[in-house]
Amino acid sequence: MEIVILPTPEECASIGGRIIANLIKRKSDAVLGLATGSTPIPLYSELAKIHKDEGLSFSKITTFNLDEYIGLPGDHPCSYQFFMKEELFDKIDISLGSTHIPNGEAEDIENECLEYEQAIKSSGGIDLQVLGIGSDGHIGFNEPGSSLGSRTRIKTLTGKTIEDNARFFDNPSQVPRHCITMGVGTIMDSASLVLFAFGESKAEIISKAFEGPVSAMVPASVLQLHPKVRVIVDDAAASNLSNIDYYKEVYANKPDWQE
Ligand code: GLP
């Protein structure tokens, strides 16, 4: 696990953009796992910029998003489908047919979840999964208490997540109570992962998740068991970590042979 601490979200996004661009240069048909929320927005702007300025093509890329609210139509401004089009897909040359987001309006939700798992498998698996983290430690929408081996399924949002995400809606009563999310086990199957967190409001959960015990009560902590994880945080989100100096030292002195 590598913890990278940089002063600002923009600098974190710039490193994230490079990691993804390098992957696509190595493997033009890479499979990316994508996240929503406010955290990945600077990363998506960076990718759009790399596409525009450097001509990086996403035309052969396949994507799978982590989650979607149940009951919101895809054209609802708070749906994750809408978010992804606005923040990334409309700004790059990706083929929309190669993007996947769970269908929160599916009549048979259970079958939708099974098919989502199958589609990930058929694509060859996710090469790199982008993650944010909820203030209660959730990844995707895997709330505290989620099985660390869980697969894509329906979940009920906690009061804390509803409260956190209410800022995107006109009022809290409009936040859906249910969602479809990749499971923790699904996320852990990715070949590599990059988790971003910005701001002081994430400081406490970042230290619990990456310097505390692995626990289903902090789902992001399971990433400690994955062999290829980068946690990229700004100074504010890192402020509660006890080993800050060491993480900075490691990053500043990375040998050239290490990517
Ligand atoms: C939502 C998403 C998560 C995301 C989290 C954090 O709950 N399902 O994938 O990590 O929000 O959101 P933000 O980045 O806005 O803090």
PDB file of C-alpha atoms and ligand atoms in Angstrom:
ATOM      1  CA  MET A   1       0.000   0.000   0.000  1.00  0.00           C
ATOM      2  CA  GLU A   2       1.428   3.356  -0.992  1.00  0.00           C
ATOM      3  CA  ILE A   3       0.200   6.549   0.661  1.00  0.00           C
ATOM      4  CA  VAL A   4       0.920   9.646  -1.414  1.00  0.00           C
ATOM      5  CA  ILE A   5       0.380  13.015   0.259  1.00  0.00           C
ATOM      6  CA  LEU A   6       0.334  16.191  -1.837  1.00  0.00           C
ATOM      7  CA  PRO A   7      -0.641  19.747  -0.925  1.00  0.00           C
ATOM      8  CA  THR A   8      -3.780  20.136  -3.047  1.00  0.00           C
ATOM      9  CA  PRO A   9      -6.552  18.079  -4.719  1.00  0.00           C
ATOM     10  CA  GLU A  10      -5.334  19.387  -8.087  1.00  0.00           C
ATOM     11  CA  GLU A  11      -1.855  17.944  -7.528  1.00  0.00           C
ATOM     12  CA  CYS A  12      -3.408  14.631  -6.444  1.00  0.00           C
ATOM     13  CA  ALA A  13      -5.566  14.643  -9.590  1.00  0.00           C
ATOM     14  CA  SER A  14      -2.552  15.346 -11.740  1.00  0.00           C
ATOM     15  CA  ILE A  15      -0.769  12.221 -10.403  1.00  0.00           C
ATOM     16  CA  GLY A  16      -3.998  10.220 -10.799  1.00  0.00           C
ATOM     17  CA  GLY A  17      -4.327  11.401 -14.392  1.00  0.00           C
ATOM     18  CA  ARG A  18      -0.757  10.296 -15.118  1.00  0.00           C
ATOM     19  CA  ILE A  19      -1.363   6.841 -13.594  1.00  0.00           C
ATOM     20  CA  ILE A  20      -4.425   6.332 -15.804  1.00  0.00           C
ATOM     21  CA  ALA A  21      -2.760   7.798 -18.911  1.00  0.00           C
ATOM     22  CA  ASN A  22       0.245   5.489 -18.445  1.00  0.00           C
ATOM     23  CA  LEU A  23      -2.073   2.490 -18.089  1.00  0.00           C
ATOM     24  CA  ILE A  24      -3.915   3.415 -21.302  1.00  0.00           C
ATOM     25  CA  LYS A  25      -0.639   3.957 -23.162  1.00  0.00           C
ATOM     26  CA  ARG A  26       0.458   0.461 -22.096  1.00  0.00           C
ATOM     27  CA  LYS A  27      -2.950  -1.114 -22.692  1.00  0.00           C
ATOM     28  CA  SER A  28      -5.226   0.809 -25.043  1.00  0.00           C
ATOM     29  CA  ASP A  29      -8.203  -1.473 -24.233  1.00  0.00           C
ATOM     30  CA  ALA A  30      -7.827  -1.216 -20.451  1.00  0.00           C
ATOM     31  CA  VAL A  31     -10.830  -1.712 -18.183  1.00  0.00           C
ATOM     32  CA  LEU A  32     -11.329   1.127 -15.711  1.00  0.00           C
ATOM     33  CA  GLY A  33     -13.495   1.103 -12.597  1.00  0.00           C
ATOM     34  CA  LEU A  34     -14.906   4.569 -11.973  1.00  0.00           C
ATOM     35  CA  ALA A  35     -16.340   6.398  -8.980  1.00  0.00           C
ATOM     36  CA  THR A  36     -18.677   9.324  -8.387  1.00  0.00           C
ATOM     37  CA  GLY A  37     -19.041  11.934  -5.630  1.00  0.00           C
ATOM     38  CA  SER A  38     -17.181  15.237  -5.534  1.00  0.00           C
ATOM     39  CA  THR A  39     -13.739  13.655  -5.027  1.00  0.00           C
ATOM     40  CA  PRO A  40     -13.058  12.313  -8.564  1.00  0.00           C
ATOM     41  CA  ILE A  41     -14.163  15.555 -10.285  1.00  0.00           C
ATOM     42  CA  PRO A  42     -10.611  17.040 -10.490  1.00  0.00           C
ATOM     43  CA  LEU A  43      -9.331  13.662 -11.766  1.00  0.00           C
ATOM     44  CA  TYR A  44     -11.944  13.614 -14.527  1.00  0.00           C
ATOM     45  CA  SER A  45     -11.065  17.221 -15.485  1.00  0.00           C
ATOM     46  CA  GLU A  46      -7.427  16.134 -15.671  1.00  0.00           C
ATOM     47  CA  LEU A  47      -8.283  13.179 -17.939  1.00  0.00           C
ATOM     48  CA  ALA A  48     -10.341  15.461 -20.201  1.00  0.00           C
ATOM     49  CA  LYS A  49      -7.352  17.817 -20.353  1.00  0.00           C
ATOM     50  CA  ILE A  50      -4.919  15.003 -21.201  1.00  0.00           C
ATOM     51  CA  HIS A  51      -7.321  13.870 -23.948  1.00  0.00           C
ATOM     52  CA  LYS A  52      -7.584  17.399 -25.377  1.00  0.00           C
ATOM     53  CA  ASP A  53      -3.961  18.506 -25.027  1.00  0.00           C
ATOM     54  CA  GLU A  54      -2.104  15.238 -25.619  1.00  0.00           C
ATOM     55  CA  GLY A  55      -4.582  13.348 -27.783  1.00  0.00           C
ATOM     56  CA  LEU A  56      -4.850  10.400 -25.385  1.00  0.00           C
ATOM     57  CA  SER A  57      -7.613   8.212 -26.795  1.00  0.00           C
ATOM     58  CA  PHE A  58     -10.198   6.436 -24.644  1.00  0.00           C
ATOM     59  CA  SER A  59     -11.894   4.893 -27.672  1.00  0.00           C
ATOM     60  CA  LYS A  60     -10.992   1.306 -26.788  1.00  0.00           C
ATOM     61  CA  ILE A  61     -11.509   1.649 -23.024  1.00  0.00           C
ATOM     62  CA  THR A  62     -14.250  -0.150 -21.115  1.00  0.00           C
ATOM     63  CA  THR A  63     -15.553   1.301 -17.852  1.00  0.00           C
ATOM     64  CA  PHE A  64     -17.580   0.030 -14.918  1.00  0.00           C
ATOM     65  CA  ASN A  65     -18.947   2.404 -12.331  1.00  0.00           C
ATOM     66  CA  LEU A  66     -19.159   1.383  -8.711  1.00  0.00           C
ATOM     67  CA  ASP A  67     -22.764   2.179  -7.986  1.00  0.00           C
ATOM     68  CA  GLU A  68     -26.058   3.876  -8.758  1.00  0.00           C
ATOM     69  CA  TYR A  69     -29.094   5.042  -6.796  1.00  0.00           C
ATOM     70  CA  ILE A  70     -32.206   2.937  -7.136  1.00  0.00           C
ATOM     71  CA  GLY A  71     -35.230   4.734  -8.575  1.00  0.00           C
ATOM     72  CA  LEU A  72     -33.538   7.705 -10.256  1.00  0.00           C
ATOM     73  CA  PRO A  73     -33.889   7.852 -14.038  1.00  0.00           C
ATOM     74  CA  GLY A  74     -30.577   8.144 -15.921  1.00  0.00           C
ATOM     75  CA  ASP A  75     -31.407  11.709 -16.979  1.00  0.00           C
ATOM     76  CA  HIS A  76     -31.970  12.822 -13.362  1.00  0.00           C
ATOM     77  CA  PRO A  77     -29.196  15.335 -12.550  1.00  0.00           C
ATOM     78  CA  CYS A  78     -28.374  13.462  -9.315  1.00  0.00           C
ATOM     79  CA  SER A  79     -28.092  10.041 -10.958  1.00  0.00           C
ATOM     80  CA  TYR A  80     -24.588   8.720 -11.362  1.00  0.00           C
ATOM     81  CA  GLN A  81     -25.305   8.064 -15.031  1.00  0.00           C
ATOM     82  CA  PHE A  82     -25.930  11.780 -15.537  1.00  0.00           C
ATOM     83  CA  PHE A  83     -22.865  12.666 -13.445  1.00  0.00           C
ATOM     84  CA  MET A  84     -20.537  10.477 -15.489  1.00  0.00           C
ATOM     85  CA  LYS A  85     -21.716  11.947 -18.800  1.00  0.00           C
ATOM     86  CA  GLU A  86     -21.352  15.490 -17.515  1.00  0.00           C
ATOM     87  CA  GLU A  87     -18.021  15.081 -15.744  1.00  0.00           C
ATOM     88  CA  LEU A  88     -16.183  12.694 -18.073  1.00  0.00           C
ATOM     89  CA  PHE A  89     -17.839  10.735 -20.863  1.00  0.00           C
ATOM     90  CA  ASP A  90     -18.976  13.803 -22.858  1.00  0.00           C
ATOM     91  CA  LYS A  91     -15.477  15.266 -22.638  1.00  0.00           C
ATOM     92  CA  ILE A  92     -13.473  12.340 -24.027  1.00  0.00           C
ATOM     93  CA  ASP A  93     -13.721  10.037 -27.056  1.00  0.00           C
ATOM     94  CA  ILE A  94     -15.072   7.040 -25.146  1.00  0.00           C
ATOM     95  CA  SER A  95     -17.762   4.961 -26.797  1.00  0.00           C
ATOM     96  CA  LEU A  96     -20.828   5.160 -24.524  1.00  0.00           C
ATOM     97  CA  GLY A  97     -21.603   1.536 -25.396  1.00  0.00           C
ATOM     98  CA  SER A  98     -18.445   0.513 -23.542  1.00  0.00           C
ATOM     99  CA  THR A  99     -19.420   2.300 -20.339  1.00  0.00           C
ATOM    100  CA  HIS A 100     -21.348   0.457 -17.640  1.00  0.00           C
ATOM    101  CA  ILE A 101     -23.292   1.841 -14.709  1.00  0.00           C
ATOM    102  CA  PRO A 102     -25.704  -0.324 -12.706  1.00  0.00           C
ATOM    103  CA  ASN A 103     -29.282   0.288 -13.842  1.00  0.00           C
ATOM    104  CA  GLY A 104     -31.091   1.656 -10.808  1.00  0.00           C
ATOM    105  CA  GLU A 105     -34.386   1.408 -12.681  1.00  0.00           C
ATOM    106  CA  ALA A 106     -34.100  -2.300 -13.532  1.00  0.00           C
ATOM    107  CA  GLU A 107     -37.297  -4.243 -12.857  1.00  0.00           C
ATOM    108  CA  ASP A 108     -35.340  -7.246 -11.613  1.00  0.00           C
ATOM    109  CA  ILE A 109     -32.617  -5.746  -9.429  1.00  0.00           C
ATOM    110  CA  GLU A 110     -31.191  -9.107  -8.401  1.00  0.00           C
ATOM    111  CA  ASN A 111     -30.693 -10.108 -12.008  1.00  0.00           C
ATOM    112  CA  GLU A 112     -29.206  -6.685 -12.827  1.00  0.00           C
ATOM    113  CA  CYS A 113     -26.599  -7.296 -10.099  1.00  0.00           C
ATOM    114  CA  LEU A 114     -25.750 -10.776 -11.398  1.00  0.00           C
ATOM    115  CA  GLU A 115     -25.439  -9.475 -14.962  1.00  0.00           C
ATOM    116  CA  TYR A 116     -23.198  -6.620 -13.775  1.00  0.00           C
ATOM    117  CA  GLU A 117     -20.840  -9.106 -12.123  1.00  0.00           C
ATOM    118  CA  GLN A 118     -20.886 -11.219 -15.288  1.00  0.00           C
ATOM    119  CA  ALA A 119     -20.132  -8.217 -17.509  1.00  0.00           C
ATOM    120  CA  ILE A 120     -17.089  -7.328 -15.389  1.00  0.00           C
ATOM    121  CA  LYS A 121     -15.869 -10.910 -15.651  1.00  0.00           C
ATOM    122  CA  SER A 122     -16.460 -11.048 -19.419  1.00  0.00           C
ATOM    123  CA  SER A 123     -14.469  -7.847 -19.918  1.00  0.00           C
ATOM    124  CA  GLY A 124     -11.441  -9.619 -18.431  1.00  0.00           C
ATOM    125  CA  GLY A 125     -11.682  -7.827 -15.074  1.00  0.00           C
ATOM    126  CA  ILE A 126     -10.937  -4.306 -13.933  1.00  0.00           C
ATOM    127  CA  ASP A 127      -7.332  -3.171 -14.440  1.00  0.00           C
ATOM    128  CA  LEU A 128      -7.600  -0.105 -12.275  1.00  0.00           C
ATOM    129  CA  GLN A 129     -10.406   0.918  -9.932  1.00  0.00           C
ATOM    130  CA  VAL A 130     -10.794   4.565  -8.884  1.00  0.00           C
ATOM    131  CA  LEU A 131     -12.287   5.052  -5.420  1.00  0.00           C
ATOM    132  CA  GLY A 132     -13.383   7.832  -3.110  1.00  0.00           C
ATOM    133  CA  ILE A 133     -14.297   7.187   0.510  1.00  0.00           C
ATOM    134  CA  GLY A 134     -17.439   8.052   2.434  1.00  0.00           C
ATOM    135  CA  SER A 135     -17.020   9.793   5.788  1.00  0.00           C
ATOM    136  CA  ASP A 136     -18.197   6.544   7.433  1.00  0.00           C
ATOM    137  CA  GLY A 137     -15.550   4.534   5.551  1.00  0.00           C
ATOM    138  CA  HIS A 138     -17.746   3.241   2.739  1.00  0.00           C
ATOM    139  CA  ILE A 139     -16.335   2.419  -0.694  1.00  0.00           C
ATOM    140  CA  GLY A 140     -18.836   2.328  -3.537  1.00  0.00           C
ATOM    141  CA  PHE A 141     -21.939   2.260  -1.367  1.00  0.00           C
ATOM    142  CA  ASN A 142     -20.683  -0.555   0.872  1.00  0.00           C
ATOM    143  CA  GLU A 143     -21.726   0.835   4.202  1.00  0.00           C
ATOM    144  CA  PRO A 144     -20.182  -0.154   7.563  1.00  0.00           C
ATOM    145  CA  GLY A 145     -21.046  -3.765   8.329  1.00  0.00           C
ATOM    146  CA  SER A 146     -20.892  -4.825   4.649  1.00  0.00           C
ATOM    147  CA  SER A 147     -19.394  -8.257   4.153  1.00  0.00           C
ATOM    148  CA  LEU A 148     -15.796  -7.901   3.052  1.00  0.00           C
ATOM    149  CA  GLY A 149     -16.495 -10.659   0.519  1.00  0.00           C
ATOM    150  CA  SER A 150     -19.724  -9.124  -0.837  1.00  0.00           C
ATOM    151  CA  ARG A 151     -20.619  -8.967  -4.539  1.00  0.00           C
ATOM    152  CA  THR A 152     -22.757  -6.482  -6.510  1.00  0.00           C
ATOM    153  CA  ARG A 153     -26.096  -6.153  -4.741  1.00  0.00           C
ATOM    154  CA  ILE A 154     -28.739  -3.832  -3.358  1.00  0.00           C
ATOM    155  CA  LYS A 155     -27.781  -1.848  -0.247  1.00  0.00           C
ATOM    156  CA  THR A 156     -29.643   0.511   2.074  1.00  0.00           C
ATOM    157  CA  LEU A 157     -27.843   3.811   2.659  1.00  0.00           C
ATOM    158  CA  THR A 158     -27.021   4.827   6.229  1.00  0.00           C
ATOM    159  CA  GLY A 159     -28.423   8.041   7.715  1.00  0.00           C
ATOM    160  CA  LYS A 160     -24.889   9.490   7.604  1.00  0.00           C
ATOM    161  CA  THR A 161     -24.507   8.859   3.862  1.00  0.00           C
ATOM    162  CA  ILE A 162     -27.960  10.273   3.169  1.00  0.00           C
ATOM    163  CA  GLU A 163     -26.986  13.360   5.180  1.00  0.00           C
ATOM    164  CA  ASP A 164     -23.609  13.666   3.374  1.00  0.00           C
ATOM    165  CA  ASN A 165     -25.114  13.236  -0.093  1.00  0.00           C
ATOM    166  CA  ALA A 166     -28.137  15.504   0.555  1.00  0.00           C
ATOM    167  CA  ARG A 167     -26.038  18.454  -0.655  1.00  0.00           C
ATOM    168  CA  PHE A 168     -26.488  17.266  -4.251  1.00  0.00           C
ATOM    169  CA  PHE A 169     -30.304  17.196  -3.943  1.00  0.00           C
ATOM    170  CA  ASP A 170     -32.847  20.002  -3.415  1.00  0.00           C
ATOM    171  CA  ASN A 171     -33.723  18.525  -0.020  1.00  0.00           C
ATOM    172  CA  PRO A 172     -32.682  15.469   2.040  1.00  0.00           C
ATOM    173  CA  SER A 173     -36.018  13.691   1.579  1.00  0.00           C
ATOM    174  CA  GLN A 174     -35.187  13.325  -2.135  1.00  0.00           C
ATOM    175  CA  VAL A 175     -32.064  11.216  -1.535  1.00  0.00           C
ATOM    176  CA  PRO A 176     -32.916   7.617  -2.496  1.00  0.00           C
ATOM    177  CA  ARG A 177     -32.684   5.146   0.397  1.00  0.00           C
ATOM    178  CA  HIS A 178     -31.397   2.279  -1.727  1.00  0.00           C
ATOM    179  CA  CYS A 179     -28.688   1.718  -4.294  1.00  0.00           C
ATOM    180  CA  ILE A 180     -26.945  -0.945  -6.327  1.00  0.00           C
ATOM    181  CA  THR A 181     -23.246  -1.195  -5.538  1.00  0.00           C
ATOM    182  CA  MET A 182     -20.330  -3.392  -6.530  1.00  0.00           C
ATOM    183  CA  GLY A 183     -19.506  -5.484  -3.479  1.00  0.00           C
ATOM    184  CA  VAL A 184     -16.346  -5.175  -1.438  1.00  0.00           C
ATOM    185  CA  GLY A 185     -15.230  -8.514  -2.915  1.00  0.00           C
ATOM    186  CA  THR A 186     -15.955  -7.214  -6.436  1.00  0.00           C
ATOM    187  CA  ILE A 187     -13.831  -4.129  -5.772  1.00  0.00           C
ATOM    188  CA  MET A 188     -11.015  -6.229  -4.299  1.00  0.00           C
ATOM    189  CA  ASP A 189     -10.880  -8.321  -7.509  1.00  0.00           C
ATOM    190  CA  SER A 190      -9.515  -5.287  -9.409  1.00  0.00           C
ATOM    191  CA  ALA A 191      -5.882  -5.676 -10.426  1.00  0.00           C
ATOM    192  CA  SER A 192      -5.010  -2.304  -8.880  1.00  0.00           C
ATOM    193  CA  LEU A 193      -6.799   0.481  -7.039  1.00  0.00           C
ATOM    194  CA  VAL A 194      -6.358   4.194  -6.437  1.00  0.00           C
ATOM    195  CA  LEU A 195      -8.314   5.816  -3.616  1.00  0.00           C
ATOM    196  CA  PHE A 196      -8.502   9.611  -3.402  1.00  0.00           C
ATOM    197  CA  ALA A 197      -9.596  11.731  -0.451  1.00  0.00           C
ATOM    198  CA  PHE A 198      -9.516  15.481   0.011  1.00  0.00           C
ATOM    199  CA  GLY A 199     -10.245  17.869   2.838  1.00  0.00           C
ATOM    200  CA  GLU A 200     -10.251  17.821   6.603  1.00  0.00           C
ATOM    201  CA  SER A 201     -13.644  16.109   6.763  1.00  0.00           C
ATOM    202  CA  LYS A 202     -11.924  12.926   5.508  1.00  0.00           C
ATOM    203  CA  ALA A 203      -8.918  13.096   7.885  1.00  0.00           C
ATOM    204  CA  GLU A 204     -10.339  10.902  10.631  1.00  0.00           C
ATOM    205  CA  ILE A 205     -11.651   8.162   8.354  1.00  0.00           C
ATOM    206  CA  ILE A 206      -8.421   8.060   6.321  1.00  0.00           C
ATOM    207  CA  SER A 207      -6.382   7.310   9.438  1.00  0.00           C
ATOM    208  CA  LYS A 208      -8.933   4.722  10.633  1.00  0.00           C
ATOM    209  CA  ALA A 209      -9.023   3.009   7.250  1.00  0.00           C
ATOM    210  CA  PHE A 210      -5.282   2.879   6.560  1.00  0.00           C
ATOM    211  CA  GLU A 211      -3.638   2.919   9.983  1.00  0.00           C
ATOM    212  CA  GLY A 212      -6.338   1.123  11.944  1.00  0.00           C
ATOM    213  CA  PRO A 213      -7.476  -2.508  12.018  1.00  0.00           C
ATOM    214  CA  VAL A 214      -9.139  -4.156   9.025  1.00  0.00           C
ATOM    215  CA  SER A 215     -12.818  -4.246   9.880  1.00  0.00           C
ATOM    216  CA  ALA A 216     -16.178  -4.556   8.154  1.00  0.00           C
ATOM    217  CA  MET A 217     -17.140  -1.474  10.178  1.00  0.00           C
ATOM    218  CA  VAL A 218     -14.669   0.513   8.039  1.00  0.00           C
ATOM    219  CA  PRO A 219     -15.076  -1.122   4.619  1.00  0.00           C
ATOM    220  CA  ALA A 220     -12.195   0.857   3.026  1.00  0.00           C
ATOM    221  CA  SER A 221      -9.795  -0.750   5.539  1.00  0.00           C
ATOM    222  CA  VAL A 222      -9.980  -3.996   3.521  1.00  0.00           C
ATOM    223  CA  LEU A 223      -7.727  -2.334   0.926  1.00  0.00           C
ATOM    224  CA  GLN A 224      -4.858  -3.021   3.348  1.00  0.00           C
ATOM    225  CA  LEU A 225      -5.125  -6.634   2.152  1.00  0.00           C
ATOM    226  CA  HIS A 226      -4.756  -5.753  -1.545  1.00  0.00           C
ATOM    227  CA  PRO A 227      -1.244  -5.984  -3.066  1.00  0.00           C
ATOM    228  CA  LYS A 228      -1.612  -2.969  -5.386  1.00  0.00           C
ATOM    229  CA  VAL A 229      -3.248   0.025  -3.757  1.00  0.00           C
ATOM    230  CA  ARG A 230      -2.372   3.693  -3.883  1.00  0.00           C
ATOM    231  CA  VAL A 231      -4.023   6.128  -1.477  1.00  0.00           C
ATOM    232  CA  ILE A 232      -3.619   9.663  -2.814  1.00  0.00           C
ATOM    233  CA  VAL A 233      -4.642  12.363  -0.362  1.00  0.00           C
ATOM    234  CA  ASP A 234      -4.165  16.088   0.091  1.00  0.00           C
ATOM    235  CA  ASP A 235      -2.479  17.502   3.201  1.00  0.00           C
ATOM    236  CA  ALA A 236      -5.820  18.133   4.903  1.00  0.00           C
ATOM    237  CA  ALA A 237      -7.111  14.567   4.460  1.00  0.00           C
ATOM    238  CA  ALA A 238      -3.720  13.232   5.611  1.00  0.00           C
ATOM    239  CA  SER A 239      -3.598  15.383   8.732  1.00  0.00           C
ATOM    240  CA  ASN A 240      -4.680  12.637  11.167  1.00  0.00           C
ATOM    241  CA  LEU A 241      -2.201  10.012   9.921  1.00  0.00           C
ATOM    242  CA  SER A 242       0.550   9.164  12.380  1.00  0.00           C
ATOM    243  CA  ASN A 243       3.212   8.257   9.786  1.00  0.00           C
ATOM    244  CA  ILE A 244       2.998  11.357   7.564  1.00  0.00           C
ATOM    245  CA  ASP A 245       6.742  12.032   7.548  1.00  0.00           C
ATOM    246  CA  TYR A 246       7.530   8.471   6.496  1.00  0.00           C
ATOM    247  CA  TYR A 247       4.954   8.466   3.654  1.00  0.00           C
ATOM    248  CA  LYS A 248       6.369  11.767   2.358  1.00  0.00           C
ATOM    249  CA  GLU A 249       9.938  10.466   2.646  1.00  0.00           C
ATOM    250  CA  VAL A 250       9.076   7.312   0.684  1.00  0.00           C
ATOM    251  CA  TYR A 251       7.385   9.304  -2.078  1.00  0.00           C
ATOM    252  CA  ALA A 252      10.171  11.898  -2.327  1.00  0.00           C
ATOM    253  CA  ASN A 253      12.818   9.190  -2.629  1.00  0.00           C
ATOM    254  CA  LYS A 254      11.132   6.760  -4.973  1.00  0.00           C
ATOM    255  CA  PRO A 255      13.746   4.954  -7.013  1.00  0.00           C
ATOM    256  CA  ASP A 256      13.380   5.496 -10.776  1.00  0.00           C
ATOM    257  CA  TRP A 257      12.564   1.855 -11.391  1.00  0.00           C
ATOM    258  CA  GLN A 258       9.454   2.139  -9.259  1.00  0.00           C
ATOM    259  CA  GLU A 259       6.582   3.474 -11.334  1.00  0.00           C
TER     260      GLU A 259
HETATM  261  C1  GLP B   1     -20.855   8.411  -2.556  1.00  0.00           C
HETATM  262  C2  GLP B   1     -20.287   7.388  -3.533  1.00  0.00           C
HETATM  263  C3  GLP B   1     -18.896   6.947  -3.137  1.00  0.00           C
HETATM  264  C4  GLP B   1     -18.034   8.149  -2.811  1.00  0.00           C
HETATM  265  C5  GLP B   1     -18.643   8.887  -1.645  1.00  0.00           C
HETATM  266  C6  GLP B   1     -17.822  10.073  -1.196  1.00  0.00           C
HETATM  267  O1  GLP B   1     -21.464   7.850  -1.454  1.00  0.00           O
HETATM  268  N1  GLP B   1     -21.126   6.261  -3.649  1.00  0.00           N
HETATM  269  O2  GLP B   1     -18.330   6.191  -4.193  1.00  0.00           O
HETATM  270  O3  GLP B   1     -16.725   7.742  -2.513  1.00  0.00           O
HETATM  271  O4  GLP B   1     -19.905   9.350  -2.076  1.00  0.00           O
HETATM  272  O5  GLP B   1     -18.284  11.237  -1.769  1.00  0.00           O
HETATM  273  P1  GLP B   1     -17.464  12.578  -1.893  1.00  0.00           P
HETATM  274  O6  GLP B   1     -16.362  12.292  -2.829  1.00  0.00           O
HETATM  275  O7  GLP B   1     -18.438  13.543  -2.454  1.00  0.00           O
HETATM  276  O8  GLP B   1     -16.994  12.917  -0.529  1.00  0.00           O
END
